PDB file of C-alpha atoms in Angstrom:
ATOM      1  CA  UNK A1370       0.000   0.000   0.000  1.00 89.00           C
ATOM      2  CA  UNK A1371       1.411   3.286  -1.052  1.00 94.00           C
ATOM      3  CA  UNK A1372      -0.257   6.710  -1.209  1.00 97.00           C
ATOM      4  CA  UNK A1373       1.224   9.713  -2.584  1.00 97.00           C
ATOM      5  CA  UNK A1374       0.359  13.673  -1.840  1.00 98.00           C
ATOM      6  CA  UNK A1375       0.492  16.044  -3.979  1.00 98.00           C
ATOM      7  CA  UNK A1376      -1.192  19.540  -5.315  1.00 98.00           C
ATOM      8  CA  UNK A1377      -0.128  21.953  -2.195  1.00 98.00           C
ATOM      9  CA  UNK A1378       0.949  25.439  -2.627  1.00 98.00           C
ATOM     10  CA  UNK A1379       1.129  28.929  -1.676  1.00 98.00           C
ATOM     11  CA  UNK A1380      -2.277  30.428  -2.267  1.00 98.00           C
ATOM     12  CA  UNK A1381      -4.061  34.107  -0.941  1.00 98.00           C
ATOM     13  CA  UNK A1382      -6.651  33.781   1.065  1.00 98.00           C
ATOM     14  CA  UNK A1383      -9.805  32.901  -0.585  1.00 98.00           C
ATOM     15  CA  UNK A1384      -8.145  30.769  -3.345  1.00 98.00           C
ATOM     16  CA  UNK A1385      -8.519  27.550  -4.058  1.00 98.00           C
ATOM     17  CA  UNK A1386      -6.505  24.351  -4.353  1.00 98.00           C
ATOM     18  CA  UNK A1387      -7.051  20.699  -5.243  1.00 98.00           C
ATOM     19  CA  UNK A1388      -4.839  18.029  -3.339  1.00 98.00           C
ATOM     20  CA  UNK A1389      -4.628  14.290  -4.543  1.00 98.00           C
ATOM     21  CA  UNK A1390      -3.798  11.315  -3.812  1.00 98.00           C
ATOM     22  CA  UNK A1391      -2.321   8.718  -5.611  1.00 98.00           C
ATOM     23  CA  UNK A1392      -2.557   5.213  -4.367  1.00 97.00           C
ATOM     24  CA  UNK A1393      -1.243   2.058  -5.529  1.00 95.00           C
ATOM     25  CA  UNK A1394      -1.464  -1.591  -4.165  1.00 95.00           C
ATOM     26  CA  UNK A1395      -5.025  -1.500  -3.408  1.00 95.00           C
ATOM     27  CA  UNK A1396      -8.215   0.533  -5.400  1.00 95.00           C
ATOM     28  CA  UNK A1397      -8.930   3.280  -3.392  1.00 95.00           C
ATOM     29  CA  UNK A1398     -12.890   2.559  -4.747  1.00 93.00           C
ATOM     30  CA  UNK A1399     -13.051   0.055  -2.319  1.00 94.00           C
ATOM     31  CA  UNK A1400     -11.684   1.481   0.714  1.00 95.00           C
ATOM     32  CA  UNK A1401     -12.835   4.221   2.710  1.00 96.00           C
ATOM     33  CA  UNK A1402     -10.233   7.137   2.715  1.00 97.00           C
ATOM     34  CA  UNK A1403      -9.572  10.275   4.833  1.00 97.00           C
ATOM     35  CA  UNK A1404      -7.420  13.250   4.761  1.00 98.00           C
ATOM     36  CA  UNK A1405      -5.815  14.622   7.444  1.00 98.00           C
ATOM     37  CA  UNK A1406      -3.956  17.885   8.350  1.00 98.00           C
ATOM     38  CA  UNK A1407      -0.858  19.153  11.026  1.00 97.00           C
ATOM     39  CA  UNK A1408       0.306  22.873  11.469  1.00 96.00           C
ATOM     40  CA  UNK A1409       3.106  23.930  13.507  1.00 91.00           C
ATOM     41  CA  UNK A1410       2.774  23.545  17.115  1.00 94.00           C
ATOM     42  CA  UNK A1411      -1.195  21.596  16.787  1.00 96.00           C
ATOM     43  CA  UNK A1412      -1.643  18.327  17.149  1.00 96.00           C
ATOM     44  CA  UNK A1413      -3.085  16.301  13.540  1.00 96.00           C
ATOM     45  CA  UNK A1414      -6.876  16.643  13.109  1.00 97.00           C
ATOM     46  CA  UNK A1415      -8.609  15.270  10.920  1.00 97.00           C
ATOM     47  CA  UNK A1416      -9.944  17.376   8.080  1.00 98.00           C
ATOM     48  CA  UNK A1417     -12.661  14.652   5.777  1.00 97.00           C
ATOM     49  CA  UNK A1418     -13.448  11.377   5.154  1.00 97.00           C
ATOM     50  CA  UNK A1419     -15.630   9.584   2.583  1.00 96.00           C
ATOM     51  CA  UNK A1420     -16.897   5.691   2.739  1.00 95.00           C
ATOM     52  CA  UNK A1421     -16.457   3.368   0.147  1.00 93.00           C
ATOM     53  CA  UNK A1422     -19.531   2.361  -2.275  1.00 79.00           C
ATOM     54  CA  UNK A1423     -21.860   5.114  -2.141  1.00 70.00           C
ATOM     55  CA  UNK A1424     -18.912   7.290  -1.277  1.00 77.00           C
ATOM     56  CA  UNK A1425     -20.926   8.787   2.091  1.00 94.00           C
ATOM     57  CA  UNK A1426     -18.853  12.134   2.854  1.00 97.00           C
ATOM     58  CA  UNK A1427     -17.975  13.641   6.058  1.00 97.00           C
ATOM     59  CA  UNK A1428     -16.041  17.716   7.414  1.00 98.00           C
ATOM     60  CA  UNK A1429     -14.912  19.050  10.618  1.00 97.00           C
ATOM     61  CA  UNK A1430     -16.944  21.963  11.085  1.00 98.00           C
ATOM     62  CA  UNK A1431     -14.276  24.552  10.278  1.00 97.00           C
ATOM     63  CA  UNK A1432     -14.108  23.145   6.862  1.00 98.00           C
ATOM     64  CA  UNK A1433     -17.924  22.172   6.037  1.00 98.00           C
ATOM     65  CA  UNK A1434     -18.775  24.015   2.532  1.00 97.00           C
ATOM     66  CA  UNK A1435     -15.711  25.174   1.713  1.00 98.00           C
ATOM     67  CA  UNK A1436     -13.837  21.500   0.838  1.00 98.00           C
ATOM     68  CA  UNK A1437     -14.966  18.829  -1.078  1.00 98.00           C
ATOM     69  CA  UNK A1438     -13.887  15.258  -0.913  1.00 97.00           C
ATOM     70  CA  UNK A1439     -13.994  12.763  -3.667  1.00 96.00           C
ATOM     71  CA  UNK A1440     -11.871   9.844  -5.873  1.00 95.00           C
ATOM     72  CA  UNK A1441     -11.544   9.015  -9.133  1.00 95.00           C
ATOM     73  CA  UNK A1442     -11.785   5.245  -9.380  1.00 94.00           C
ATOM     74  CA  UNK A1443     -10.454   5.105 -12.802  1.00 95.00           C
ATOM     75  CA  UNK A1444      -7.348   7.004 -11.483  1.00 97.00           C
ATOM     76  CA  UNK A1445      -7.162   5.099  -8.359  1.00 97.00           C
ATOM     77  CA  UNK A1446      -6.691   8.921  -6.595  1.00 97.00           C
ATOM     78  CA  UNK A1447      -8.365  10.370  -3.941  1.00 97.00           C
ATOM     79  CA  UNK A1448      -8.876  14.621  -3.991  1.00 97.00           C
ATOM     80  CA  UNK A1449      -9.236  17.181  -2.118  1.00 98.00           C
ATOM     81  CA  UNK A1450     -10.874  20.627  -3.424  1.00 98.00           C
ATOM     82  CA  UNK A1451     -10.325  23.641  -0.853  1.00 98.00           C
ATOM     83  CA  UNK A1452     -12.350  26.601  -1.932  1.00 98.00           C
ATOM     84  CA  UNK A1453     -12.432  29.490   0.204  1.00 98.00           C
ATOM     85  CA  UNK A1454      -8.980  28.791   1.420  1.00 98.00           C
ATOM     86  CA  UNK A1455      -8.000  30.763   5.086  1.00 98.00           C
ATOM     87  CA  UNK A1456      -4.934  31.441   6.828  1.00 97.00           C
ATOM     88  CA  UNK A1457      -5.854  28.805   9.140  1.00 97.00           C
ATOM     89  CA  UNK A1458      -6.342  26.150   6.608  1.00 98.00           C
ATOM     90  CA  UNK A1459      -2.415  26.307   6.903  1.00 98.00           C
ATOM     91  CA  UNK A1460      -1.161  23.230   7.467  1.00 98.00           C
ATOM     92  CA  UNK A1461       0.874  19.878   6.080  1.00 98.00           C
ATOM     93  CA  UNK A1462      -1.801  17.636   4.532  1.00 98.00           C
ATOM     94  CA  UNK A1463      -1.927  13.831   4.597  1.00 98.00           C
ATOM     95  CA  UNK A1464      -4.661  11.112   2.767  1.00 97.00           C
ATOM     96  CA  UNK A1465      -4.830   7.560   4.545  1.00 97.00           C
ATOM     97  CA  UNK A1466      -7.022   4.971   4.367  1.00 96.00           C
ATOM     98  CA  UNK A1467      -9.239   3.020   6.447  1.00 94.00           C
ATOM     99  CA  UNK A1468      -8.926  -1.090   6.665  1.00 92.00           C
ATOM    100  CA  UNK A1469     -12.415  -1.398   5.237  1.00 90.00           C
ATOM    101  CA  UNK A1470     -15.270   0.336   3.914  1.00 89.00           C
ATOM    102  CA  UNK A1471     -16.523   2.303   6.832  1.00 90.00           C
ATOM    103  CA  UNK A1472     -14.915   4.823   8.543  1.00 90.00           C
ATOM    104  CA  UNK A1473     -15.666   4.001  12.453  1.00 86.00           C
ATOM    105  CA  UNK A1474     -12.025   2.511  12.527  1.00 87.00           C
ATOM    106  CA  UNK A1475      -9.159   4.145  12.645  1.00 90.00           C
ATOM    107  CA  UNK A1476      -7.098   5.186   9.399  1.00 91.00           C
ATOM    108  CA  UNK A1477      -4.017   2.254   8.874  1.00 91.00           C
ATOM    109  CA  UNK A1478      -0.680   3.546  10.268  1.00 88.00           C
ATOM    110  CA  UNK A1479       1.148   4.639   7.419  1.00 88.00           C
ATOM    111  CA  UNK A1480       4.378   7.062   6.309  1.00 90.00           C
ATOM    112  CA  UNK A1481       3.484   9.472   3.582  1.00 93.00           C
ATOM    113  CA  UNK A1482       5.112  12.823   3.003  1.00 95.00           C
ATOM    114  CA  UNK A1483       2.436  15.011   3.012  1.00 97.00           C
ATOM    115  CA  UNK A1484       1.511  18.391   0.677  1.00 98.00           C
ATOM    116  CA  UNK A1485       2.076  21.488   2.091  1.00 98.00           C
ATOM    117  CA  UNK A1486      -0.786  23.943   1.494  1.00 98.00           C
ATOM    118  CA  UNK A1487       0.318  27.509   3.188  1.00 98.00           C
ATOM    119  CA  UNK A1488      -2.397  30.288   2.917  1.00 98.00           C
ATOM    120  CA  UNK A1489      -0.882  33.694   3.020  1.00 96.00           C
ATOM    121  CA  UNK A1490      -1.209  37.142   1.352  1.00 95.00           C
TER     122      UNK A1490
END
């Protein structure tokens, strides 16, 4: 199982970016996936998560309406789409998946490298 970030940048505040994922060993149709997020000095949170299937979607409050989560089986990559981007939304990203289909467990330990999305005028 390997999943790859990418799509960060430096964007002014109320831009927009669109992170991805690109996974490989496994189809990331059949998994439920997340993304989280770390800034300097907090602790990780996590930002969105969408089930397998039906694709179910769920957003920390802070985010609700302004990101959107979704995958392209065909591409075997999960996305991100931050709209409305704040100073706060500053932070190192990071996609994981579940170990099945729902997302009442908790994502599988893994080592990525993250995206770095910095919102800044």
């Amino acid at each position: 199982v390997q999943l790859q970030e990418s799509g960060g940048g430096l964007v002014q505040p109320g831009g927009s970016l669109r992170l991805s994922c690109a996974a490989s060993g496994f189809a990331v149709g059949n998994y439920a996936m997340a993304w989280f997020r770390k800034a300097p000095g907090k602790d990780i949170e996590w930002v969105s998560s969408i089930k397998s299937g039906g694709g179910s979607t769920y957003y920390r409050d802070s985010v609700k309406g302004r990101f959107t989560i979704s995958r392209d089986n065909a591409k075997n990559t999960l996305y991100l789409q931050m709209n409305s981007l704040k100073p706060e939304d500053t932070a190192m990203y990071y996609c994981r998946k579940y170990p099945g289909t729902d997302v009442v467990d908790a994502v599988e330990s893994q080592a990525t490298q993250g995206t770095q999305v910095t919102v800044s005028s």
